[in-house]
Coordinates of C-alpha atoms and ligand atoms in Angstrom, one line a residue:
Chain A
M460 CA -23.4 -5.2 10.1
R461 CA -24.7 -4.3 13.6
Q462 CA -22.7 -1.0 13.4
F463 CA -24.3 -0.3 10.1
F464 CA -27.8 -0.5 11.6
I465 CA -26.8 1.6 14.6
L466 CA -25.5 4.3 12.3
L467 CA -28.5 4.0 9.9
R468 CA -30.9 4.5 12.8
K469 CA -29.0 7.6 14.0
E470 CA -29.0 9.1 10.5
L471 CA -32.7 8.5 10.0
R472 CA -33.4 9.9 13.4
S473 CA -31.5 13.1 12.7
F474 CA -33.3 13.4 9.4
F475 CA -36.8 13.0 10.7
L476 CA -36.2 15.1 13.8
S477 CA -35.0 18.0 11.8
P478 CA -37.4 20.5 10.3
L479 CA -35.5 20.5 7.0
A480 CA -36.9 17.0 6.1
Y481 CA -40.5 18.2 6.6
V482 CA -39.9 21.5 4.7
I483 CA -38.6 19.5 1.7
I484 CA -41.4 17.0 1.9
A485 CA -44.0 19.7 2.1
L486 CA -42.6 21.9 -0.7
F487 CA -42.0 19.0 -3.1
T488 CA -45.4 17.5 -2.5
F489 CA -47.0 20.9 -2.9
L490 CA -45.2 21.6 -6.2
N491 CA -46.1 18.2 -7.6
G492 CA -49.7 18.4 -6.4
W493 CA -50.0 21.7 -8.3
L494 CA -48.3 20.2 -11.3
F495 CA -50.6 17.1 -11.1
S496 CA -53.8 19.1 -11.1
S497 CA -52.7 21.3 -13.9
I498 CA -51.8 18.3 -16.0
V499 CA -55.1 16.7 -15.4
T500 CA -56.8 20.0 -16.4
A501 CA -54.7 20.3 -19.5
M502 CA -55.4 16.7 -20.5
R503 CA -59.1 17.3 -20.3
M504 CA -58.9 20.3 -22.5
K505 CA -56.7 18.8 -25.2
V506 CA -56.4 15.2 -26.3
N507 CA -53.0 13.8 -25.6
Q508 CA -51.6 10.5 -26.8
H509 CA -49.7 9.9 -23.6
S510 CA -50.8 8.7 -20.2
L511 CA -51.0 10.9 -17.0
V512 CA -47.9 9.2 -15.5
Y513 CA -45.9 9.9 -18.7
N514 CA -47.0 13.5 -18.9
L515 CA -46.2 14.3 -15.3
F516 CA -42.7 12.9 -15.5
D517 CA -42.2 14.6 -18.9
S518 CA -42.8 18.0 -17.4
G519 CA -39.9 20.3 -16.9
W520 CA -41.5 21.6 -13.7
F521 CA -41.2 18.2 -12.2
W522 CA -37.5 17.9 -13.0
M523 CA -36.8 21.4 -11.7
G524 CA -38.1 20.6 -8.3
Y525 CA -36.4 17.2 -8.5
F526 CA -32.9 18.7 -9.1
F527 CA -33.2 20.8 -6.0
L528 CA -33.9 17.8 -3.9
F529 CA -30.5 16.2 -4.1
P530 CA -28.3 19.1 -2.9
L531 CA -30.7 19.6 0.0
L532 CA -30.8 15.9 0.9
T533 CA -27.1 15.3 0.7
M534 CA -25.2 18.5 1.5
R535 CA -24.9 17.9 5.2
L536 CA -24.0 14.2 5.2
F537 CA -20.2 14.6 5.6
A538 CA -19.7 18.3 5.3
E539 CA -21.5 18.9 8.6
E540 CA -19.6 16.2 10.4
K541 CA -16.4 17.7 9.1
K542 CA -17.4 21.2 10.2
L543 CA -18.4 20.1 13.7
G544 CA -15.4 17.8 14.1
T545 CA -17.7 14.9 14.8
L546 CA -16.1 13.0 11.9
E547 CA -13.1 12.6 14.3
T548 CA -15.2 11.0 17.1
L549 CA -17.1 8.9 14.5
L550 CA -14.1 7.5 12.8
T551 CA -12.0 6.9 15.9
A552 CA -14.8 4.6 17.2
P553 CA -14.4 1.0 16.2
V554 CA -16.4 1.3 13.0
R555 CA -15.4 0.8 9.4
T556 CA -15.5 3.8 7.0
A557 CA -17.5 1.7 4.6
Q558 CA -20.2 1.2 7.2
V559 CA -20.4 5.0 7.8
V560 CA -20.7 5.7 4.0
L561 CA -23.3 3.0 3.4
A562 CA -25.4 4.1 6.4
K563 CA -25.6 7.7 5.3
F564 CA -26.3 6.6 1.7
V565 CA -29.1 4.2 2.7
A566 CA -30.7 6.6 5.1
T567 CA -30.8 9.3 2.4
T568 CA -32.3 6.8 0.0
I569 CA -35.0 6.0 2.5
L570 CA -35.8 9.6 3.0
Y571 CA -35.9 10.1 -0.8
I572 CA -38.4 7.3 -1.2
V573 CA -40.6 8.8 1.5
I574 CA -40.5 12.1 -0.4
M575 CA -41.5 10.4 -3.6
L576 CA -44.4 8.4 -2.1
P577 CA -47.0 11.2 -2.3
I578 CA -46.7 11.4 -6.1
F579 CA -47.6 7.8 -6.4
A580 CA -50.4 8.3 -3.9
F581 CA -51.7 11.0 -6.3
F582 CA -52.0 8.4 -9.1
F583 CA -53.8 5.9 -6.9
L584 CA -56.1 8.6 -5.7
F585 CA -56.8 9.7 -9.2
E586 CA -57.6 6.1 -10.3
D587 CA -59.8 5.6 -7.3
I588 CA -61.8 8.7 -7.9
T589 CA -62.1 8.7 -11.6
G590 CA -62.0 5.0 -12.4
E591 CA -59.6 5.9 -15.2
S592 CA -56.1 4.5 -15.2
A593 CA -53.2 6.9 -14.7
A594 CA -50.9 4.9 -16.9
F595 CA -51.9 2.8 -19.9
Q596 CA -50.3 -0.3 -18.6
K597 CA -49.3 -1.4 -15.2
G598 CA -45.8 -1.7 -16.5
A599 CA -45.5 2.0 -17.1
F600 CA -46.3 2.6 -13.5
Y601 CA -43.6 0.4 -12.2
G602 CA -41.3 1.7 -14.9
A603 CA -41.7 5.2 -13.7
A604 CA -41.1 4.2 -10.1
A605 CA -38.0 2.2 -11.2
I606 CA -36.4 5.0 -13.2
L607 CA -37.0 7.5 -10.4
L608 CA -35.4 5.1 -7.9
L609 CA -32.4 4.5 -10.2
V610 CA -31.8 8.1 -11.0
G611 CA -32.3 9.0 -7.3
I612 CA -29.8 6.5 -6.1
F613 CA -27.3 7.8 -8.7
N614 CA -27.8 11.4 -7.7
I615 CA -27.7 10.6 -3.9
A616 CA -24.3 8.9 -4.5
I617 CA -23.1 12.0 -6.3
G618 CA -24.3 14.1 -3.4
C619 CA -22.5 11.8 -0.9
F620 CA -19.2 12.3 -2.8
A621 CA -19.6 16.1 -3.1
S622 CA -20.3 16.3 0.7
S623 CA -17.2 14.3 1.5
L624 CA -15.0 16.8 -0.4
T625 CA -15.6 19.8 1.8
S626 CA -16.7 21.0 5.2
N627 CA -18.8 23.7 3.6
Q628 CA -22.4 22.6 3.0
L629 CA -23.1 25.3 0.5
I630 CA -20.2 24.2 -1.7
A631 CA -21.2 20.6 -1.4
A632 CA -24.8 21.6 -2.5
M633 CA -23.5 23.5 -5.4
I634 CA -21.3 20.7 -6.7
T635 CA -24.2 18.3 -6.4
F636 CA -26.6 20.6 -8.2
V637 CA -24.2 21.3 -11.1
V638 CA -23.2 17.7 -11.6
V639 CA -26.8 16.4 -11.4
V640 CA -28.1 19.0 -13.8
L641 CA -25.2 18.6 -16.2
H642 CA -25.7 14.9 -16.3
Y643 CA -29.4 15.3 -17.0
F644 CA -28.9 17.8 -19.8
L645 CA -26.2 15.6 -21.4
G646 CA -29.2 13.6 -22.7
F647 CA -30.7 16.7 -24.3
I648 CA -27.5 17.7 -26.2
H649 CA -28.8 16.8 -29.6
Y650 CA -32.0 18.8 -29.0
F651 CA -29.8 21.9 -28.6
G652 CA -28.8 21.5 -32.2
A653 CA -25.3 20.3 -31.5
K654 CA -24.1 18.5 -34.6
L655 CA -22.7 15.3 -33.3
P656 CA -21.5 12.3 -35.3
A657 CA -24.1 9.6 -35.1
E658 CA -21.7 7.3 -33.3
L659 CA -21.1 9.8 -30.4
L660 CA -24.8 10.5 -30.3
A661 CA -25.5 6.8 -29.7
K662 CA -23.0 6.9 -26.8
V663 CA -24.6 10.0 -25.3
T664 CA -28.0 8.3 -25.4
Y665 CA -26.6 5.5 -23.3
F666 CA -26.0 8.1 -20.5
S667 CA -29.2 10.0 -21.1
T668 CA -31.7 10.1 -18.3
V669 CA -34.2 11.5 -20.8
E670 CA -34.0 8.5 -23.1
H671 CA -34.1 6.1 -20.2
R672 CA -37.2 7.8 -18.8
H673 CA -39.0 7.7 -22.1
L674 CA -38.4 3.9 -22.3
F675 CA -39.2 3.2 -18.7
T676 CA -42.4 5.3 -18.5
E677 CA -43.6 3.4 -21.6
G678 CA -43.2 0.3 -19.5
L679 CA -40.1 -0.9 -21.3
I680 CA -37.6 -1.9 -18.6
D681 CA -34.1 -2.2 -20.1
S682 CA -31.3 -3.7 -18.2
R683 CA -28.6 -1.4 -19.5
P684 CA -29.7 1.7 -17.7
V685 CA -30.2 -0.3 -14.5
I686 CA -26.6 -1.4 -14.7
Y687 CA -25.5 2.1 -15.7
Y688 CA -27.1 3.8 -12.7
L689 CA -26.2 1.2 -10.1
S690 CA -22.6 0.8 -11.2
S691 CA -22.1 4.6 -11.3
A692 CA -23.6 4.9 -7.8
V693 CA -21.2 2.2 -6.6
V694 CA -18.2 4.1 -8.1
M695 CA -19.4 7.4 -6.4
L696 CA -19.6 5.6 -3.0
F697 CA -16.3 4.0 -3.6
L698 CA -14.8 7.5 -4.3
T699 CA -16.5 8.8 -1.1
H700 CA -14.9 6.1 0.9
H701 CA -11.6 6.9 -0.8
V702 CA -11.8 10.6 0.2
L703 CA -12.6 9.8 3.8
E704 CA -9.8 7.2 4.1
R705 CA -7.1 9.4 2.4
R706 CA -6.0 11.0 5.7
R707 CA -5.1 7.5 6.9
W708 CA -2.9 6.6 4.0
Q709 CA 0.7 5.9 4.7
S710 CA 3.1 7.4 2.2
Chain B
M69 CA 0.2 0.3 26.8
I70 CA 1.4 2.9 24.3
S71 CA 4.5 2.6 22.3
V72 CA 5.6 5.2 19.9
R73 CA 8.8 4.7 17.8
N74 CA 10.4 7.4 15.7
L75 CA 7.1 8.9 14.8
T76 CA 7.1 11.7 12.2
K77 CA 4.2 13.6 10.7
R78 CA 4.6 16.0 7.9
Y79 CA 1.9 18.2 6.5
A80 CA 2.6 19.8 3.1
G81 CA 6.1 20.9 3.7
H82 CA 5.7 21.4 7.4
T83 CA 6.8 19.0 10.1
A84 CA 4.3 18.8 12.9
V85 CA 5.8 15.9 14.7
D86 CA 9.5 15.3 14.3
D87 CA 10.9 11.8 15.1
I88 CA 9.5 11.3 18.6
S89 CA 9.6 8.1 20.6
F90 CA 8.0 7.4 24.0
E91 CA 6.3 4.7 26.0
V92 CA 3.4 4.8 28.4
D93 CA 2.9 1.9 30.8
R94 CA -0.4 0.5 32.1
G95 CA -1.8 2.6 35.0
E96 CA 0.2 5.7 34.3
I97 CA -1.3 9.2 34.0
V98 CA 0.9 10.9 31.5
G99 CA 0.7 14.6 30.9
F100 CA 1.5 15.6 27.3
L101 CA 2.7 19.2 27.7
G102 CA 3.6 21.8 25.2
P103 CA 2.8 25.2 23.8
N104 CA 0.2 25.6 21.1
G105 CA 1.3 24.1 17.8
A106 CA 3.8 21.8 19.5
G107 CA 2.3 18.7 17.8
K108 CA 0.2 17.3 20.7
S109 CA -3.0 16.9 18.9
T110 CA -1.3 15.5 15.8
T111 CA 0.4 12.8 17.9
M112 CA -2.9 11.9 19.6
R113 CA -4.7 11.7 16.2
I114 CA -2.1 9.2 15.1
L115 CA -2.5 7.2 18.2
T116 CA -6.3 7.1 17.8
C117 CA -5.9 6.0 14.1
Y118 CA -7.4 9.2 12.7
L119 CA -4.3 10.1 10.9
S120 CA -1.4 8.1 9.5
A121 CA 2.2 8.8 10.3
T122 CA 4.6 9.9 7.7
Q123 CA 7.3 7.8 9.2
G124 CA 7.7 5.6 12.2
A125 CA 5.1 3.5 14.0
A126 CA 2.8 3.6 17.0
S127 CA 1.0 0.8 18.9
V128 CA -1.6 0.6 21.6
G129 CA -1.9 -2.5 23.7
G130 CA 0.4 -4.3 21.3
F131 CA -1.7 -3.5 18.2
D132 CA -0.3 -1.4 15.4
T133 CA -2.3 1.8 14.8
F134 CA -2.0 1.3 11.1
K135 CA -2.5 -2.4 10.6
D136 CA -4.9 -3.2 13.4
S137 CA -6.8 0.0 13.6
I138 CA -10.1 -1.5 14.7
E139 CA -8.4 -3.4 17.6
V140 CA -6.7 -0.2 18.7
R141 CA -9.9 1.8 18.5
K142 CA -11.7 -0.7 20.6
R143 CA -9.2 -0.1 23.4
I144 CA -9.2 3.7 23.4
G145 CA -11.6 6.3 24.7
Y146 CA -10.7 9.5 22.9
M147 CA -11.9 13.1 23.5
P148 CA -10.7 15.4 20.7
E149 CA -9.8 19.0 21.2
N150 CA -12.8 21.3 21.4
V151 CA -15.1 18.3 22.1
P152 CA -17.1 17.8 18.9
L153 CA -20.6 16.6 19.6
Y154 CA -24.0 16.3 17.8
D155 CA -26.0 19.3 19.0
D156 CA -29.3 17.8 17.9
M157 CA -29.1 14.8 20.2
R158 CA -30.0 14.5 23.9
V159 CA -27.2 13.6 26.3
K160 CA -28.6 10.2 27.3
E161 CA -29.4 9.3 23.7
Y162 CA -25.9 10.4 22.5
L163 CA -24.1 8.3 25.1
H164 CA -26.3 5.3 24.4
F165 CA -25.6 5.7 20.7
R166 CA -21.9 5.9 21.4
A167 CA -21.9 2.9 23.7
Q168 CA -23.7 0.9 21.0
L169 CA -21.2 2.1 18.4
K170 CA -18.4 0.9 20.6
G171 CA -19.8 -2.6 20.7
L172 CA -22.1 -2.7 23.7
R173 CA -25.4 -4.3 23.2
G174 CA -29.0 -3.8 24.4
R175 CA -29.2 -3.5 28.2
S176 CA -25.5 -3.2 28.8
A177 CA -25.3 -0.2 26.4
R178 CA -28.0 1.5 28.4
R179 CA -26.3 0.6 31.7
A180 CA -23.0 1.9 30.4
A181 CA -24.5 5.2 29.4
G182 CA -26.1 5.5 32.8
E183 CA -22.8 4.8 34.6
A184 CA -20.9 7.2 32.5
M185 CA -23.5 9.9 33.3
D186 CA -23.1 9.1 37.0
T187 CA -19.3 9.3 36.8
C188 CA -19.4 12.6 35.0
S189 CA -22.4 14.1 37.1
L190 CA -24.6 14.4 34.0
Q191 CA -27.8 13.0 35.4
D192 CA -29.3 16.5 35.8
V193 CA -29.0 17.2 32.1
R194 CA -29.6 13.7 30.6
R195 CA -32.7 14.8 28.7
K196 CA -31.3 18.1 27.5
M197 CA -30.2 18.8 23.9
I198 CA -26.4 18.8 23.7
G199 CA -26.6 22.1 21.7
T200 CA -28.1 23.9 24.7
L201 CA -25.5 22.8 27.2
S202 CA -22.9 25.1 28.8
K203 CA -19.2 24.5 28.0
G204 CA -18.5 22.7 31.2
Y205 CA -21.3 20.2 30.6
R206 CA -20.2 19.7 27.0
Q207 CA -16.8 18.8 28.3
R208 CA -18.2 16.3 30.6
V209 CA -20.4 14.7 27.9
G210 CA -17.1 14.4 25.9
L211 CA -15.5 12.7 28.9
A212 CA -18.5 10.4 29.4
D213 CA -18.3 9.4 25.8
A214 CA -14.6 8.6 26.1
L215 CA -15.1 6.3 29.1
V216 CA -18.5 4.9 28.2
N217 CA -17.2 1.4 27.2
K218 CA -14.5 1.4 30.0
P219 CA -11.6 1.4 27.6
E220 CA -8.1 0.6 28.9
L221 CA -6.7 3.8 27.6
L222 CA -8.1 7.3 27.7
I223 CA -6.7 9.9 25.4
L224 CA -7.9 13.4 26.3
D225 CA -6.9 16.4 24.2
E226 CA -6.9 19.6 26.3
P227 CA -9.9 18.5 28.4
T228 CA -10.1 21.7 30.5
N229 CA -9.6 24.1 27.6
G230 CA -12.0 27.1 27.8
L231 CA -13.5 26.2 31.2
D232 CA -13.8 28.6 34.2
P233 CA -11.7 27.9 37.3
N234 CA -14.5 26.1 39.1
Q235 CA -15.2 23.8 36.2
I236 CA -11.5 23.2 35.7
R237 CA -11.2 22.0 39.3
Q238 CA -14.2 19.7 38.8
V239 CA -12.9 18.2 35.6
R240 CA -9.4 17.8 37.2
E241 CA -10.9 15.9 40.1
L242 CA -12.8 13.7 37.7
I243 CA -9.6 12.9 35.7
K244 CA -7.7 12.1 38.9
H245 CA -10.5 9.7 39.9
L246 CA -10.5 8.1 36.4
G247 CA -6.8 7.6 36.8
E248 CA -7.5 4.9 39.4
R249 CA -8.9 2.6 36.8
H250 CA -7.6 3.8 33.4
T251 CA -4.3 4.6 31.8
I252 CA -4.5 8.2 30.7
L253 CA -2.7 10.3 28.2
I254 CA -3.8 13.9 28.6
S255 CA -2.5 16.9 26.7
T256 CA -2.5 20.5 27.8
H257 CA -0.7 23.7 27.5
I258 CA -1.5 24.6 31.1
L259 CA 1.2 23.5 33.4
S260 CA -0.7 23.4 36.7
E261 CA -3.0 20.9 35.1
V262 CA -0.4 18.1 34.9
E263 CA 1.5 19.1 38.0
M264 CA -1.6 18.0 40.0
T265 CA -2.8 15.0 38.1
A266 CA 0.0 13.4 36.1
T267 CA 2.4 10.7 37.3
R268 CA 4.7 11.6 34.4
V269 CA 5.1 14.6 32.1
I270 CA 6.3 14.5 28.6
I271 CA 7.3 18.0 27.4
I272 CA 7.0 18.5 23.6
D273 CA 7.9 21.6 21.7
K274 CA 8.1 22.2 17.9
G275 CA 7.3 18.5 17.3
R276 CA 10.2 17.2 19.5
I277 CA 10.3 15.7 23.0
K278 CA 12.2 18.0 25.3
A279 CA 11.9 16.1 28.5
S280 CA 10.1 13.1 30.1
D281 CA 10.0 12.7 33.8
T282 CA 7.9 12.9 36.9
P283 CA 6.7 16.5 37.7
Q284 CA 8.8 16.4 40.9
N285 CA 12.0 15.4 39.1
L286 CA 11.5 18.0 36.5
I287 CA 11.2 20.7 39.1
R288 CA 14.2 19.3 40.9
R289 CA 16.3 19.5 37.7
L290 CA 15.7 23.2 37.7
H291 CA 18.5 25.7 38.3
S292 CA 16.6 28.7 39.3
S293 CA 15.3 27.6 42.7
G294 CA 18.2 28.8 44.8
T295 CA 16.4 32.0 45.9
V296 CA 15.5 32.6 49.5
H297 CA 13.4 35.4 50.9
M298 CA 14.1 36.7 54.4
E299 CA 12.7 39.4 56.6
V300 CA 15.0 40.7 59.4
K301 CA 14.9 43.6 61.8
A302 CA 18.3 45.2 61.0
K303 CA 19.9 47.7 58.7
P304 CA 19.7 46.3 55.2
K305 CA 23.1 47.5 54.2
Q306 CA 24.7 45.8 57.1
V307 CA 22.7 42.6 56.5
I308 CA 23.7 42.4 52.9
E309 CA 27.4 42.9 53.7
K310 CA 27.3 40.0 56.2
I311 CA 25.3 37.7 53.9
E312 CA 27.7 38.2 51.0
T313 CA 30.6 37.0 53.1
L314 CA 28.9 33.5 53.2
S315 CA 29.9 30.8 50.7
D316 CA 27.6 29.8 47.8
I317 CA 26.0 33.3 47.7
K318 CA 25.7 35.0 44.4
N319 CA 24.2 38.2 45.7
A320 CA 21.6 39.6 48.1
I321 CA 19.1 42.3 47.1
H322 CA 17.3 44.7 49.3
I323 CA 13.6 44.7 48.3
G324 CA 12.1 47.1 50.8
T325 CA 11.8 48.1 54.5
S326 CA 8.7 48.7 56.6
Q327 CA 8.6 49.4 60.3
G328 CA 12.2 48.4 60.7
W329 CA 11.7 45.0 58.9
S330 CA 13.9 44.6 55.8
T331 CA 12.9 42.3 53.1
I332 CA 15.9 40.8 51.3
D333 CA 16.2 38.3 48.5
V334 CA 19.2 36.1 48.6
H335 CA 20.4 34.3 45.4
A336 CA 22.7 31.3 45.8
F337 CA 25.0 29.8 43.2
S338 CA 23.5 26.6 41.8
N339 CA 20.7 24.8 43.5
V340 CA 21.9 24.6 47.2
D341 CA 19.7 25.3 50.1
I342 CA 21.1 28.3 52.0
R343 CA 18.4 28.7 54.6
E344 CA 20.4 27.0 57.4
Q345 CA 23.4 29.3 56.9
L346 CA 21.1 32.4 56.9
S347 CA 19.3 31.4 60.1
S348 CA 22.5 30.8 62.0
L349 CA 23.9 34.1 60.7
A350 CA 20.8 35.9 62.0
Q351 CA 21.2 34.2 65.4
E352 CA 24.9 35.1 65.5
Q353 CA 24.2 38.7 64.8
N354 CA 21.1 38.9 67.0
W355 CA 18.8 40.0 64.2
P356 CA 15.2 39.3 64.9
L357 CA 14.1 37.0 62.0
R358 CA 10.4 36.7 61.2
E359 CA 10.5 35.1 57.8
L360 CA 12.7 32.8 55.8
Y361 CA 11.5 30.7 52.9
R362 CA 12.9 29.2 49.8
D363 CA 11.2 29.8 46.4
T364 CA 9.7 26.6 45.3
A365 CA 10.2 26.3 41.6
S366 CA 7.0 25.3 39.7
L367 CA 6.6 23.2 36.7
E368 CA 6.1 26.4 35.0
D369 CA 9.7 27.4 35.5
A370 CA 10.8 24.0 34.4
F371 CA 8.7 24.3 31.3
V372 CA 10.0 27.8 30.4
D373 CA 13.5 26.6 31.1
I374 CA 13.2 23.5 29.0
T375 CA 11.4 24.9 26.0
R376 CA 13.7 27.9 25.8
S377 CA 16.9 25.9 25.4
Ligands
ADP1107 N1 -4.4 19.5 8.9 C1 -3.3 20.2 9.0 N2 -2.7 20.7 7.9 C2 -1.5 21.4 8.0 N3 -0.9 21.7 9.1 C3 -1.5 21.3 10.3 C4 -2.7 20.5 10.3 N4 -3.0 20.2 11.6 C5 -2.0 20.8 12.3 N5 -1.1 21.4 11.6 C6 0.1 22.1 12.1 O1 0.9 21.2 12.8 C7 1.4 21.8 14.0 C8 1.1 21.0 15.2 O2 -0.3 21.1 15.4 P1 -1.1 20.4 16.6 O3 -0.7 19.0 16.6 O4 -2.5 20.7 16.5 O5 -0.4 21.2 17.9 P2 -1.0 21.3 19.4 O6 -2.1 20.3 19.5 O7 0.2 20.9 20.2 O8 -1.4 22.7 19.6 C9 0.9 23.2 14.0 O9 2.0 24.0 13.5 C10 -0.2 23.2 13.1 O10 -0.4 24.4 12.4
MG1108 MG1 -4.0 20.8 20.0

């Protein structure tokens, strides 16, 4: 446990002392600030049955920026250590591989939360200035935060795994991007006119981030998606651990 | 301290380490010597629990590298080949991080980092980014990391690789000094390295151990050291004729003459010392003799001799 905190602190430190973190925070906040103000404008022009929170997270622009976040956040985690050779010094110190994986995962999740905070600050600011509520119910607000956290954890775990597979950060980033985007669009499959049997369609809905988001941002928190994202993240981290330990297996 | 039994490591279809066994006792400085690709790094990676063996077993301080990996790692300070380091950390910060990771707490971690910097003369650069350091300093940061928690065993993979002669001398002195307190396994493909520091040399080639002995014994085992150089003031032809009448002489070769002094190389059969015979011969014949010395074989010769066979 002590080792975990030592590693976590080191990971956070190297995040927050690197320019990359600030570039990501600045770009992402800028993109969402722009999106936020155009949605507020649009809602003033045309009556809309949804809340501001719902509209923002329903925007394709938001998700486009969002998908670029994960490759950028996770590509260096293991790939860089492999490239530099520091994985060897790290894993020949008396630490468990699981501690290393968890420290990197948790540090990235913390950075992810920091990156998401400005969006929620926008909502508070909006409510403060206009006196209007950004979401129709308080629940929708928490729902939006919860689904973003769940999807984020899931995507970060995918990024961890991709980064453990290679010493090339670019390849890790590409794998993460493709998997994250494919998973997201799986939920859209019936919008593309694919003729699926009803039974399969119901199954797809179970994996569909889009459906989950609709529910959560309406304030309906369902336990099935929670279990789905968390257990998938655990599987991904387990696979990461597996990849890192493989060199130590005895035939 | 180290016990390796019938260790074999195969990479996809290629055997890097082939059934080697050896022991290292507490307090020894053992040089692990072999050409590039001999399997030195692979063996060290197995000892430090980074890789598993395909067959056989290794233990450090009585703990098996596979079953008690954490216990083994607590006892080892390892410096991998090419000294991987985090370029975005400062020297002091890095060593403090490593000390903590190796189980030292609070003030003792800070003190350990300070002592390691003293030992490796890093105090001047303690606030510098590792990425900006010269190769010599990086190597010393790697060494400081290896010894920061005062492990019983140091495993150093080519610690002087890529340094200039001055830096090599400094690092070598440091290793000698460390040998007073630690057991050391040091790999190198440079012979003079272990000749000066090691108490024992293990020569490995193509994944197999070719010899294991003190540097002195390895040199003594050598056949090619029966050569003597002499310089006499006499006609070379006459000198050679006389020398070749002595026993144990294979041949004598005239190298050159300047101002009446002839330089002659005398080769003896086997490894006998023929200097005494040659000096009495010169006295007998009344040849002025100004030089007479026996070629000292170096570990280099031993190495070439052993890895060729
Ligand atoms: N990860 C690897 N995969 C395949 N072959 C390897 C790997 N690492 C080393 N080898 C091979 O194993 C042999 C021994 O390598 P190594 O132990 O690094 O030798 P040394 O350190 O003595 O130069 C070499 O032929 C090398 O090419
Ligand atoms: Mg090597």
